[in-house]
């Protein structure tokens, strides 16, 4: 097996390092918009006079759009290749983002976010397939982790920049910036992708059998549960830190941004660890889920008055666990089926991930609105992540057997 960054026989138009850099940039650009729209929920909260449950529906609308289209886009990517799909997808993403300029009502906002989510699904579907196939016959845990680090890096940039941009520039210029960077990053990555030979991918006639679906169900179920931490942290951190711990919105955004950086570090470190363990993804995810459950439990115990430095430290480790798992789950899913169906497997898992991201944030909001205590929401999250850890440990044991 070749080393991950060996340039010999690398199929793309550039070497493995710049190729991975462009993949990272594309994912970062998409994440800045997708996760940024969730972070803008803090401003939507005041603009439309929302409660916490309604705030959760902002995440739900966006995630449902991604979920609905992701599996379909995965099939299209398997058939026509990621280069063509991402090239035209960049145009669609930019166009739908500009529709936000016309939104005046909360209901229209939710509908628009749904359709934006439909188009945003193109980036993870095309990007994961492009990296997964380009690095075939090489250790992929680390490279998939680096590419997927674009998600928390984009979220960190959004958490840091958007709370400062909106008061100075207004929402309209933020929407224009979203459209421009989606178009630029999408076209830039598609330009370095290799030409796609359809026959080499789908012409082998391999069909998914029952054992493949059973294997795929394990990472898919774990990912469905794990995404609760990623999106609850993203959706409610600023509101929690601002209301319960009396931080300014800008400072709360900085804490959230640092948590996303912790998640980015997690994706790289955990991918490297899983490669070191011979490609065993399940036990590494189980450890990550256990850490996330512990962090969510302790966040629920925090008093109202606490050092901001302690909040920074806690949110870094919380982000490491709640965000760092994603690349491992997608790699685990792609390796559960024949290579010709890896795009479908990763996109289907991605759809299930976004199904979870559409369910758990409103559920958190309902628990908090009903109990009038944020702690109960965090403890609910701790239980969900503990269940994910248990399932991943069982999958790891089954693999050893």
mmCIF file of C-alpha atoms in Angstrom:
data_model
loop_
_atom_site.group_PDB
_atom_site.id
_atom_site.type_symbol
_atom_site.label_atom_id
_atom_site.label_comp_id
_atom_site.label_asym_id
_atom_site.label_seq_id
_atom_site.Cartn_x
_atom_site.Cartn_y
_atom_site.Cartn_z
ATOM 1 C CA UNK A 1 0.000 0.000 0.000
ATOM 2 C CA UNK A 2 1.323 3.421 -0.984
ATOM 3 C CA UNK A 3 1.845 6.203 1.513
ATOM 4 C CA UNK A 4 -0.996 8.712 1.637
ATOM 5 C CA UNK A 5 0.987 11.633 0.187
ATOM 6 C CA UNK A 6 3.130 9.772 -2.366
ATOM 7 C CA UNK A 7 2.875 11.642 -5.698
ATOM 8 C CA UNK A 8 3.623 8.551 -7.801
ATOM 9 C CA UNK A 9 0.553 7.442 -9.806
ATOM 10 C CA UNK A 10 -1.691 9.960 -8.070
ATOM 11 C CA UNK A 11 -4.628 10.362 -10.498
ATOM 12 C CA UNK A 12 -5.528 14.047 -10.041
ATOM 13 C CA UNK A 13 -4.269 17.045 -12.037
ATOM 14 C CA UNK A 14 -2.127 18.118 -9.071
ATOM 15 C CA UNK A 15 -0.235 16.264 -6.355
ATOM 16 C CA UNK A 16 -1.945 14.738 -3.306
ATOM 17 C CA UNK A 17 -1.164 17.629 -0.950
ATOM 18 C CA UNK A 18 -2.537 20.476 -3.121
ATOM 19 C CA UNK A 19 -5.443 18.231 -4.139
ATOM 20 C CA UNK A 20 -6.331 17.636 -0.510
ATOM 21 C CA UNK A 21 -5.891 21.354 0.133
ATOM 22 C CA UNK A 22 -8.464 22.194 -2.548
ATOM 23 C CA UNK A 23 -10.824 19.565 -1.137
ATOM 24 C CA UNK A 24 -10.412 21.122 2.298
ATOM 25 C CA UNK A 25 -11.081 24.602 0.901
ATOM 26 C CA UNK A 26 -14.243 23.444 -0.874
ATOM 27 C CA UNK A 27 -15.604 21.806 2.266
ATOM 28 C CA UNK A 28 -14.675 24.848 4.357
ATOM 29 C CA UNK A 29 -16.568 27.120 1.972
ATOM 30 C CA UNK A 30 -19.688 24.973 2.108
ATOM 31 C CA UNK A 31 -19.475 24.660 5.891
ATOM 32 C CA UNK A 32 -19.070 28.412 6.330
ATOM 33 C CA UNK A 33 -22.484 28.823 4.699
ATOM 34 C CA UNK A 34 -24.298 25.764 6.029
ATOM 35 C CA UNK A 35 -23.074 26.020 9.598
ATOM 36 C CA UNK A 36 -23.035 29.811 9.360
ATOM 37 C CA UNK A 37 -26.777 29.864 8.671
ATOM 38 C CA UNK A 38 -27.248 27.864 11.873
ATOM 39 C CA UNK A 39 -25.084 30.349 13.778
ATOM 40 C CA UNK A 40 -27.108 33.215 12.297
ATOM 41 C CA UNK A 41 -30.023 31.658 14.151
ATOM 42 C CA UNK A 42 -29.032 33.859 17.087
ATOM 43 C CA UNK A 43 -29.881 36.891 14.929
ATOM 44 C CA UNK A 44 -32.996 35.233 13.475
ATOM 45 C CA UNK A 45 -34.065 34.663 17.096
ATOM 46 C CA UNK A 46 -34.407 38.412 17.600
ATOM 47 C CA UNK A 47 -35.501 39.310 14.065
ATOM 48 C CA UNK A 48 -38.487 36.944 14.111
ATOM 49 C CA UNK A 49 -39.089 36.810 17.911
ATOM 50 C CA UNK A 50 -38.497 33.051 18.148
ATOM 51 C CA UNK A 51 -38.401 30.661 21.091
ATOM 52 C CA UNK A 52 -35.703 27.977 21.415
ATOM 53 C CA UNK A 53 -37.839 25.311 19.745
ATOM 54 C CA UNK A 54 -38.387 27.544 16.706
ATOM 55 C CA UNK A 55 -34.666 28.293 16.679
ATOM 56 C CA UNK A 56 -34.087 24.552 16.345
ATOM 57 C CA UNK A 57 -36.337 24.472 13.262
ATOM 58 C CA UNK A 58 -33.814 26.668 11.422
ATOM 59 C CA UNK A 59 -31.322 23.817 11.687
ATOM 60 C CA UNK A 60 -34.076 21.340 10.836
ATOM 61 C CA UNK A 61 -35.081 23.069 7.582
ATOM 62 C CA UNK A 62 -31.505 23.283 6.344
ATOM 63 C CA UNK A 63 -30.690 19.716 7.371
ATOM 64 C CA UNK A 64 -33.836 18.243 5.827
ATOM 65 C CA UNK A 65 -32.880 19.806 2.505
ATOM 66 C CA UNK A 66 -29.442 18.204 2.650
ATOM 67 C CA UNK A 67 -30.915 14.884 3.776
ATOM 68 C CA UNK A 68 -33.516 14.734 0.993
ATOM 69 C CA UNK A 69 -30.988 15.251 -1.788
ATOM 70 C CA UNK A 70 -27.806 13.678 -0.453
ATOM 71 C CA UNK A 71 -28.449 10.011 -1.298
ATOM 72 C CA UNK A 72 -29.711 10.984 -4.764
ATOM 73 C CA UNK A 73 -26.675 13.186 -5.338
ATOM 74 C CA UNK A 74 -24.459 10.277 -4.255
ATOM 75 C CA UNK A 75 -25.922 8.087 -7.012
ATOM 76 C CA UNK A 76 -25.392 10.887 -9.557
ATOM 77 C CA UNK A 77 -21.784 11.296 -8.390
ATOM 78 C CA UNK A 78 -21.167 7.541 -8.721
ATOM 79 C CA UNK A 79 -22.513 7.692 -12.278
ATOM 80 C CA UNK A 80 -21.155 10.959 -13.703
ATOM 81 C CA UNK A 81 -18.234 11.655 -11.383
ATOM 82 C CA UNK A 82 -17.648 14.362 -8.775
ATOM 83 C CA UNK A 83 -16.032 16.838 -11.179
ATOM 84 C CA UNK A 84 -19.099 17.507 -13.347
ATOM 85 C CA UNK A 85 -21.493 17.409 -10.403
ATOM 86 C CA UNK A 86 -19.504 19.924 -8.331
ATOM 87 C CA UNK A 87 -18.915 22.247 -11.313
ATOM 88 C CA UNK A 88 -22.629 22.738 -11.980
ATOM 89 C CA UNK A 89 -23.530 22.390 -8.318
ATOM 90 C CA UNK A 90 -21.479 25.478 -7.462
ATOM 91 C CA UNK A 91 -23.723 27.537 -9.739
ATOM 92 C CA UNK A 92 -26.873 26.158 -8.103
ATOM 93 C CA UNK A 93 -25.578 26.772 -4.574
ATOM 94 C CA UNK A 94 -24.673 30.376 -5.319
ATOM 95 C CA UNK A 95 -28.021 31.040 -6.970
ATOM 96 C CA UNK A 96 -30.118 29.636 -4.142
ATOM 97 C CA UNK A 97 -28.063 31.523 -1.543
ATOM 98 C CA UNK A 98 -28.977 34.793 -3.252
ATOM 99 C CA UNK A 99 -32.671 33.984 -2.727
ATOM 100 C CA UNK A 100 -32.136 34.890 0.933
ATOM 101 C CA UNK A 101 -32.028 38.526 -0.170
ATOM 102 C CA UNK A 102 -35.788 38.370 -0.840
ATOM 103 C CA UNK A 103 -36.870 36.747 2.451
ATOM 104 C CA UNK A 104 -39.087 38.791 4.789
ATOM 105 C CA UNK A 105 -41.054 36.193 6.817
ATOM 106 C CA UNK A 106 -39.973 33.310 9.060
ATOM 107 C CA UNK A 107 -41.986 30.716 7.118
ATOM 108 C CA UNK A 108 -40.402 31.822 3.842
ATOM 109 C CA UNK A 109 -36.991 31.676 5.527
ATOM 110 C CA UNK A 110 -37.548 28.033 6.507
ATOM 111 C CA UNK A 111 -38.592 27.122 2.951
ATOM 112 C CA UNK A 112 -35.586 28.927 1.468
ATOM 113 C CA UNK A 113 -33.205 27.210 3.886
ATOM 114 C CA UNK A 114 -34.637 23.850 2.825
ATOM 115 C CA UNK A 115 -33.817 24.483 -0.843
ATOM 116 C CA UNK A 116 -30.379 25.838 0.037
ATOM 117 C CA UNK A 117 -29.778 22.584 1.910
ATOM 118 C CA UNK A 118 -30.818 20.597 -1.171
ATOM 119 C CA UNK A 119 -28.031 22.228 -3.194
ATOM 120 C CA UNK A 120 -25.420 22.246 -0.412
ATOM 121 C CA UNK A 121 -25.556 18.426 -0.342
ATOM 122 C CA UNK A 122 -23.532 18.478 -3.563
ATOM 123 C CA UNK A 123 -20.286 19.466 -1.806
ATOM 124 C CA UNK A 124 -20.017 16.625 0.743
ATOM 125 C CA UNK A 125 -21.270 14.037 -1.767
ATOM 126 C CA UNK A 126 -18.868 15.053 -4.536
ATOM 127 C CA UNK A 127 -16.004 15.911 -2.188
ATOM 128 C CA UNK A 128 -15.968 12.681 -0.201
ATOM 129 C CA UNK A 129 -16.141 10.602 -3.389
ATOM 130 C CA UNK A 130 -13.363 12.652 -5.007
ATOM 131 C CA UNK A 131 -11.001 12.184 -2.054
ATOM 132 C CA UNK A 132 -12.030 8.588 -1.327
ATOM 133 C CA UNK A 133 -11.312 7.438 -4.903
ATOM 134 C CA UNK A 134 -8.204 9.573 -5.493
ATOM 135 C CA UNK A 135 -6.575 8.044 -2.405
ATOM 136 C CA UNK A 136 -7.611 4.461 -3.194
ATOM 137 C CA UNK A 137 -5.080 1.834 -2.043
ATOM 138 C CA UNK A 138 -3.663 4.344 0.453
ATOM 139 C CA UNK A 139 -4.444 4.886 4.170
ATOM 140 C CA UNK A 140 -7.571 7.049 4.079
ATOM 141 C CA UNK A 141 -8.407 7.801 7.701
ATOM 142 C CA UNK A 142 -6.033 10.766 7.898
ATOM 143 C CA UNK A 143 -6.807 12.234 4.461
ATOM 144 C CA UNK A 144 -10.563 11.938 4.973
ATOM 145 C CA UNK A 145 -10.072 13.545 8.374
ATOM 146 C CA UNK A 146 -8.166 16.464 6.852
ATOM 147 C CA UNK A 147 -10.834 17.012 4.203
ATOM 148 C CA UNK A 148 -13.656 16.776 6.748
ATOM 149 C CA UNK A 149 -11.808 19.243 8.977
ATOM 150 C CA UNK A 150 -13.198 21.829 6.592
ATOM 151 C CA UNK A 151 -16.555 21.417 8.360
ATOM 152 C CA UNK A 152 -15.449 22.650 11.814
ATOM 153 C CA UNK A 153 -13.008 25.161 10.315
ATOM 154 C CA UNK A 154 -15.843 26.666 8.280
ATOM 155 C CA UNK A 155 -18.028 26.649 11.370
ATOM 156 C CA UNK A 156 -15.253 28.262 13.421
ATOM 157 C CA UNK A 157 -14.811 31.019 10.852
ATOM 158 C CA UNK A 158 -18.570 31.563 10.797
ATOM 159 C CA UNK A 159 -18.785 31.640 14.597
ATOM 160 C CA UNK A 160 -15.953 34.163 14.773
ATOM 161 C CA UNK A 161 -16.778 36.382 11.781
ATOM 162 C CA UNK A 162 -20.560 36.435 11.442
ATOM 163 C CA UNK A 163 -21.389 37.932 14.883
ATOM 164 C CA UNK A 164 -19.067 40.795 13.901
ATOM 165 C CA UNK A 165 -20.074 41.077 10.228
ATOM 166 C CA UNK A 166 -23.839 41.288 10.715
ATOM 167 C CA UNK A 167 -23.869 44.412 12.960
ATOM 168 C CA UNK A 168 -21.455 46.237 10.635
ATOM 169 C CA UNK A 169 -22.523 45.063 7.158
ATOM 170 C CA UNK A 170 -26.051 43.747 7.605
ATOM 171 C CA UNK A 171 -27.509 40.390 6.610
ATOM 172 C CA UNK A 172 -27.782 41.232 2.895
ATOM 173 C CA UNK A 173 -24.025 41.544 2.358
ATOM 174 C CA UNK A 174 -23.477 38.343 4.330
ATOM 175 C CA UNK A 175 -25.777 36.511 1.892
ATOM 176 C CA UNK A 176 -23.850 37.925 -1.080
ATOM 177 C CA UNK A 177 -20.573 36.766 0.488
ATOM 178 C CA UNK A 178 -22.090 33.286 0.914
ATOM 179 C CA UNK A 179 -22.943 33.081 -2.800
ATOM 180 C CA UNK A 180 -19.541 34.274 -4.013
ATOM 181 C CA UNK A 181 -17.451 31.938 -1.887
ATOM 182 C CA UNK A 182 -19.617 28.890 -2.713
ATOM 183 C CA UNK A 183 -19.106 29.528 -6.428
ATOM 184 C CA UNK A 184 -15.358 30.182 -6.174
ATOM 185 C CA UNK A 185 -14.446 27.254 -3.901
ATOM 186 C CA UNK A 186 -16.631 24.801 -5.828
ATOM 187 C CA UNK A 187 -15.163 25.656 -9.216
ATOM 188 C CA UNK A 188 -11.607 25.706 -7.869
ATOM 189 C CA UNK A 189 -11.808 22.142 -6.540
ATOM 190 C CA UNK A 190 -13.594 20.782 -9.618
ATOM 191 C CA UNK A 191 -10.794 22.214 -11.794
ATOM 192 C CA UNK A 192 -8.147 19.917 -10.257
ATOM 193 C CA UNK A 193 -10.226 16.730 -10.182
ATOM 194 C CA UNK A 194 -9.260 13.959 -12.634
ATOM 195 C CA UNK A 195 -11.500 13.071 -15.562
ATOM 196 C CA UNK A 196 -14.118 10.506 -14.612
ATOM 197 C CA UNK A 197 -14.278 7.186 -16.465
ATOM 198 C CA UNK A 198 -17.742 5.881 -15.758
ATOM 199 C CA UNK A 199 -17.007 2.314 -16.786
ATOM 200 C CA UNK A 200 -14.241 1.954 -14.195
ATOM 201 C CA UNK A 201 -16.630 2.768 -11.375
ATOM 202 C CA UNK A 202 -20.050 1.379 -12.135
ATOM 203 C CA UNK A 203 -19.328 -1.031 -14.976
ATOM 204 C CA UNK A 204 -18.250 -3.935 -12.770
ATOM 205 C CA UNK A 205 -21.860 -4.881 -12.027
ATOM 206 C CA UNK A 206 -21.281 -5.350 -8.296
ATOM 207 C CA UNK A 207 -24.509 -5.371 -6.315
ATOM 208 C CA UNK A 208 -24.958 -4.640 -2.643
ATOM 209 C CA UNK A 209 -25.857 -7.800 -0.754
ATOM 210 C CA UNK A 210 -27.554 -8.176 2.614
ATOM 211 C CA UNK A 211 -24.267 -8.390 4.519
ATOM 212 C CA UNK A 212 -23.170 -5.087 2.986
ATOM 213 C CA UNK A 213 -26.350 -3.360 4.176
ATOM 214 C CA UNK A 214 -25.896 -4.845 7.657
ATOM 215 C CA UNK A 215 -22.311 -3.573 7.816
ATOM 216 C CA UNK A 216 -23.380 -0.158 6.543
ATOM 217 C CA UNK A 217 -26.168 0.119 9.121
ATOM 218 C CA UNK A 218 -23.640 0.246 11.989
ATOM 219 C CA UNK A 219 -21.746 3.415 11.021
ATOM 220 C CA UNK A 220 -25.009 4.951 9.795
ATOM 221 C CA UNK A 221 -26.761 4.437 13.152
ATOM 222 C CA UNK A 222 -23.769 5.662 15.148
ATOM 223 C CA UNK A 223 -23.477 8.734 12.910
ATOM 224 C CA UNK A 224 -27.208 9.460 13.325
ATOM 225 C CA UNK A 225 -26.742 9.618 17.101
ATOM 226 C CA UNK A 226 -23.359 11.359 17.096
ATOM 227 C CA UNK A 227 -24.564 14.295 15.008
ATOM 228 C CA UNK A 228 -26.760 15.346 17.928
ATOM 229 C CA UNK A 229 -23.655 16.688 19.673
ATOM 230 C CA UNK A 230 -22.337 18.526 16.634
ATOM 231 C CA UNK A 231 -25.542 20.425 15.871
ATOM 232 C CA UNK A 232 -26.787 20.995 19.402
ATOM 233 C CA UNK A 233 -23.390 22.486 20.227
ATOM 234 C CA UNK A 234 -23.570 24.646 17.108
ATOM 235 C CA UNK A 235 -27.205 25.716 17.502
ATOM 236 C CA UNK A 236 -27.392 26.451 21.219
ATOM 237 C CA UNK A 237 -23.888 27.312 22.437
ATOM 238 C CA UNK A 238 -24.152 31.046 21.775
ATOM 239 C CA UNK A 239 -27.637 31.239 23.303
ATOM 240 C CA UNK A 240 -26.493 29.251 26.368
ATOM 241 C CA UNK A 241 -23.258 31.182 26.865
ATOM 242 C CA UNK A 242 -25.029 34.521 26.391
ATOM 243 C CA UNK A 243 -28.117 33.852 28.532
ATOM 244 C CA UNK A 244 -26.840 31.455 31.208
ATOM 245 C CA UNK A 245 -23.215 32.583 31.550
ATOM 246 C CA UNK A 246 -23.645 36.282 30.635
ATOM 247 C CA UNK A 247 -21.064 36.424 27.836
ATOM 248 C CA UNK A 248 -21.461 38.954 25.050
ATOM 249 C CA UNK A 249 -22.603 37.508 21.716
ATOM 250 C CA UNK A 250 -19.151 38.192 20.238
ATOM 251 C CA UNK A 251 -17.381 36.437 23.132
ATOM 252 C CA UNK A 252 -19.817 33.512 22.977
ATOM 253 C CA UNK A 253 -19.069 33.257 19.257
ATOM 254 C CA UNK A 254 -15.351 33.106 20.044
ATOM 255 C CA UNK A 255 -15.937 30.238 22.500
ATOM 256 C CA UNK A 256 -17.977 28.393 19.874
ATOM 257 C CA UNK A 257 -15.301 29.058 17.245
ATOM 258 C CA UNK A 258 -12.662 27.516 19.499
ATOM 259 C CA UNK A 259 -14.852 24.443 19.990
ATOM 260 C CA UNK A 260 -14.970 24.000 16.210
ATOM 261 C CA UNK A 261 -11.183 24.262 16.028
ATOM 262 C CA UNK A 262 -11.062 21.534 18.664
ATOM 263 C CA UNK A 263 -13.347 19.484 16.415
ATOM 264 C CA UNK A 264 -11.041 20.057 13.456
ATOM 265 C CA UNK A 265 -8.062 18.846 15.464
ATOM 266 C CA UNK A 266 -10.163 15.859 16.491
ATOM 267 C CA UNK A 267 -10.901 14.875 12.897
ATOM 268 C CA UNK A 268 -7.206 14.838 12.012
ATOM 269 C CA UNK A 269 -5.966 13.178 15.212
ATOM 270 C CA UNK A 270 -8.724 10.564 15.329
ATOM 271 C CA UNK A 271 -8.220 9.733 11.647
ATOM 272 C CA UNK A 272 -4.492 9.229 12.243
ATOM 273 C CA UNK A 273 -5.176 7.053 15.292
ATOM 274 C CA UNK A 274 -7.625 4.868 13.366
ATOM 275 C CA UNK A 275 -5.063 4.409 10.562
ATOM 276 C CA UNK A 276 -2.460 3.466 13.198
ATOM 277 C CA UNK A 277 -4.912 0.852 14.517
ATOM 278 C CA UNK A 278 -5.132 -0.726 11.077
ATOM 279 C CA UNK A 279 -8.251 1.057 9.877
ATOM 280 C CA UNK A 280 -10.373 0.214 12.914
ATOM 281 C CA UNK A 281 -12.846 3.105 13.004
ATOM 282 C CA UNK A 282 -15.450 1.793 15.477
ATOM 283 C CA UNK A 283 -13.381 1.776 18.719
ATOM 284 C CA UNK A 284 -12.060 5.275 18.022
ATOM 285 C CA UNK A 285 -15.601 6.588 17.506
ATOM 286 C CA UNK A 286 -16.698 4.794 20.685
ATOM 287 C CA UNK A 287 -14.015 6.620 22.669
ATOM 288 C CA UNK A 288 -15.029 9.927 21.076
ATOM 289 C CA UNK A 289 -18.710 9.397 21.892
ATOM 290 C CA UNK A 290 -17.856 8.537 25.501
ATOM 291 C CA UNK A 291 -15.841 11.741 25.865
ATOM 292 C CA UNK A 292 -18.694 13.747 24.351
ATOM 293 C CA UNK A 293 -21.206 12.250 26.782
ATOM 294 C CA UNK A 294 -18.982 13.169 29.727
ATOM 295 C CA UNK A 295 -18.523 16.731 28.468
ATOM 296 C CA UNK A 296 -22.265 17.245 27.880
ATOM 297 C CA UNK A 297 -23.012 15.988 31.387
ATOM 298 C CA UNK A 298 -20.528 18.407 32.986
ATOM 299 C CA UNK A 299 -21.703 21.367 30.890
ATOM 300 C CA UNK A 300 -25.163 20.738 32.336
ATOM 301 C CA UNK A 301 -23.703 21.013 35.845
ATOM 302 C CA UNK A 302 -22.019 24.393 35.287
ATOM 303 C CA UNK A 303 -23.164 27.260 37.538
ATOM 304 C CA UNK A 304 -24.187 30.573 36.012
ATOM 305 C CA UNK A 305 -21.024 32.330 37.163
ATOM 306 C CA UNK A 306 -17.931 30.585 35.835
ATOM 307 C CA UNK A 307 -14.566 31.735 34.506
ATOM 308 C CA UNK A 308 -14.587 32.453 30.787
ATOM 309 C CA UNK A 309 -11.263 30.625 30.539
ATOM 310 C CA UNK A 310 -12.865 27.482 31.936
ATOM 311 C CA UNK A 311 -15.609 27.820 29.325
ATOM 312 C CA UNK A 312 -12.967 28.039 26.599
ATOM 313 C CA UNK A 313 -11.276 24.851 27.853
ATOM 314 C CA UNK A 314 -14.524 22.913 28.259
ATOM 315 C CA UNK A 315 -15.801 23.894 24.819
ATOM 316 C CA UNK A 316 -12.502 22.889 23.165
ATOM 317 C CA UNK A 317 -12.792 19.346 24.516
ATOM 318 C CA UNK A 318 -16.537 19.327 23.877
ATOM 319 C CA UNK A 319 -15.891 20.273 20.247
ATOM 320 C CA UNK A 320 -13.113 17.673 19.928
ATOM 321 C CA UNK A 321 -15.628 14.956 20.787
ATOM 322 C CA UNK A 322 -18.874 16.357 19.382
ATOM 323 C CA UNK A 323 -17.384 17.367 16.013
ATOM 324 C CA UNK A 324 -14.300 15.161 15.602
ATOM 325 C CA UNK A 325 -16.113 11.902 14.781
ATOM 326 C CA UNK A 326 -17.574 12.771 11.353
ATOM 327 C CA UNK A 327 -14.789 11.773 8.971
ATOM 328 C CA UNK A 328 -14.335 8.441 10.743
ATOM 329 C CA UNK A 329 -18.017 7.588 10.340
ATOM 330 C CA UNK A 330 -18.017 8.418 6.615
ATOM 331 C CA UNK A 331 -14.801 6.457 6.038
ATOM 332 C CA UNK A 332 -16.211 3.524 8.015
ATOM 333 C CA UNK A 333 -19.347 3.630 5.846
ATOM 334 C CA UNK A 334 -17.389 3.835 2.573
ATOM 335 C CA UNK A 335 -15.236 0.867 3.579
ATOM 336 C CA UNK A 336 -18.301 -1.225 4.492
ATOM 337 C CA UNK A 337 -19.322 -1.764 0.849
ATOM 338 C CA UNK A 338 -17.613 -2.503 -2.493
ATOM 339 C CA UNK A 339 -15.633 0.455 -3.856
ATOM 340 C CA UNK A 340 -18.088 0.921 -6.740
ATOM 341 C CA UNK A 341 -20.792 1.856 -4.219
ATOM 342 C CA UNK A 342 -18.684 3.919 -1.822
ATOM 343 C CA UNK A 343 -20.228 7.183 -3.018
ATOM 344 C CA UNK A 344 -23.728 5.872 -2.370
ATOM 345 C CA UNK A 345 -22.717 4.510 1.058
ATOM 346 C CA UNK A 346 -21.115 7.762 2.198
ATOM 347 C CA UNK A 347 -23.922 9.905 0.793
ATOM 348 C CA UNK A 348 -26.582 7.684 2.345
ATOM 349 C CA UNK A 349 -24.792 7.921 5.686
ATOM 350 C CA UNK A 350 -24.573 11.663 5.168
ATOM 351 C CA UNK A 351 -28.336 11.783 4.597
ATOM 352 C CA UNK A 352 -28.892 9.910 7.839
ATOM 353 C CA UNK A 353 -26.529 12.320 9.582
ATOM 354 C CA UNK A 354 -28.604 15.258 8.398
ATOM 355 C CA UNK A 355 -31.783 13.470 9.442
ATOM 356 C CA UNK A 356 -30.324 13.392 12.946
ATOM 357 C CA UNK A 357 -29.317 17.031 12.711
ATOM 358 C CA UNK A 358 -32.916 17.915 11.820
ATOM 359 C CA UNK A 359 -34.369 15.986 14.779
ATOM 360 C CA UNK A 360 -32.082 16.555 17.755
ATOM 361 C CA UNK A 361 -31.776 20.385 17.920
ATOM 362 C CA UNK A 362 -35.580 20.933 18.106
ATOM 363 C CA UNK A 363 -35.784 18.067 20.616
ATOM 364 C CA UNK A 364 -33.181 19.841 22.759
ATOM 365 C CA UNK A 365 -35.198 23.060 22.442
ATOM 366 C CA UNK A 366 -38.450 21.338 23.438
ATOM 367 C CA UNK A 367 -36.818 19.846 26.542
ATOM 368 C CA UNK A 368 -35.371 23.222 27.560
ATOM 369 C CA UNK A 369 -38.560 25.192 26.815
ATOM 370 C CA UNK A 370 -40.638 22.646 28.769
ATOM 371 C CA UNK A 371 -38.328 22.310 31.777
ATOM 372 C CA UNK A 372 -37.035 25.915 31.709
ATOM 373 C CA UNK A 373 -33.573 24.489 32.422
ATOM 374 C CA UNK A 374 -30.751 24.263 29.897
ATOM 375 C CA UNK A 375 -29.141 21.562 32.032
ATOM 376 C CA UNK A 376 -31.832 19.032 31.090
ATOM 377 C CA UNK A 377 -31.057 19.608 27.413
ATOM 378 C CA UNK A 378 -27.352 18.948 27.941
ATOM 379 C CA UNK A 379 -28.113 15.818 29.969
ATOM 380 C CA UNK A 380 -30.372 14.574 27.179
ATOM 381 C CA UNK A 381 -27.425 15.010 24.827
ATOM 382 C CA UNK A 382 -25.178 13.097 27.241
ATOM 383 C CA UNK A 383 -27.574 10.149 27.115
ATOM 384 C CA UNK A 384 -27.719 10.157 23.306
ATOM 385 C CA UNK A 385 -23.925 10.195 22.996
ATOM 386 C CA UNK A 386 -23.614 7.437 25.598
ATOM 387 C CA UNK A 387 -25.937 5.286 23.463
ATOM 388 C CA UNK A 388 -23.768 5.994 20.404
ATOM 389 C CA UNK A 389 -20.683 4.931 22.374
ATOM 390 C CA UNK A 390 -22.344 1.659 23.380
ATOM 391 C CA UNK A 391 -23.331 0.802 19.791
ATOM 392 C CA UNK A 392 -19.846 1.630 18.484
ATOM 393 C CA UNK A 393 -18.201 -0.525 21.166
ATOM 394 C CA UNK A 394 -20.496 -3.417 20.206
ATOM 395 C CA UNK A 395 -19.567 -2.970 16.540
ATOM 396 C CA UNK A 396 -15.872 -2.967 17.470
ATOM 397 C CA UNK A 397 -16.284 -6.227 19.416
ATOM 398 C CA UNK A 398 -18.178 -7.794 16.506
ATOM 399 C CA UNK A 399 -15.318 -6.904 14.161
ATOM 400 C CA UNK A 400 -12.782 -8.549 16.472
ATOM 401 C CA UNK A 401 -14.915 -11.679 16.703
#
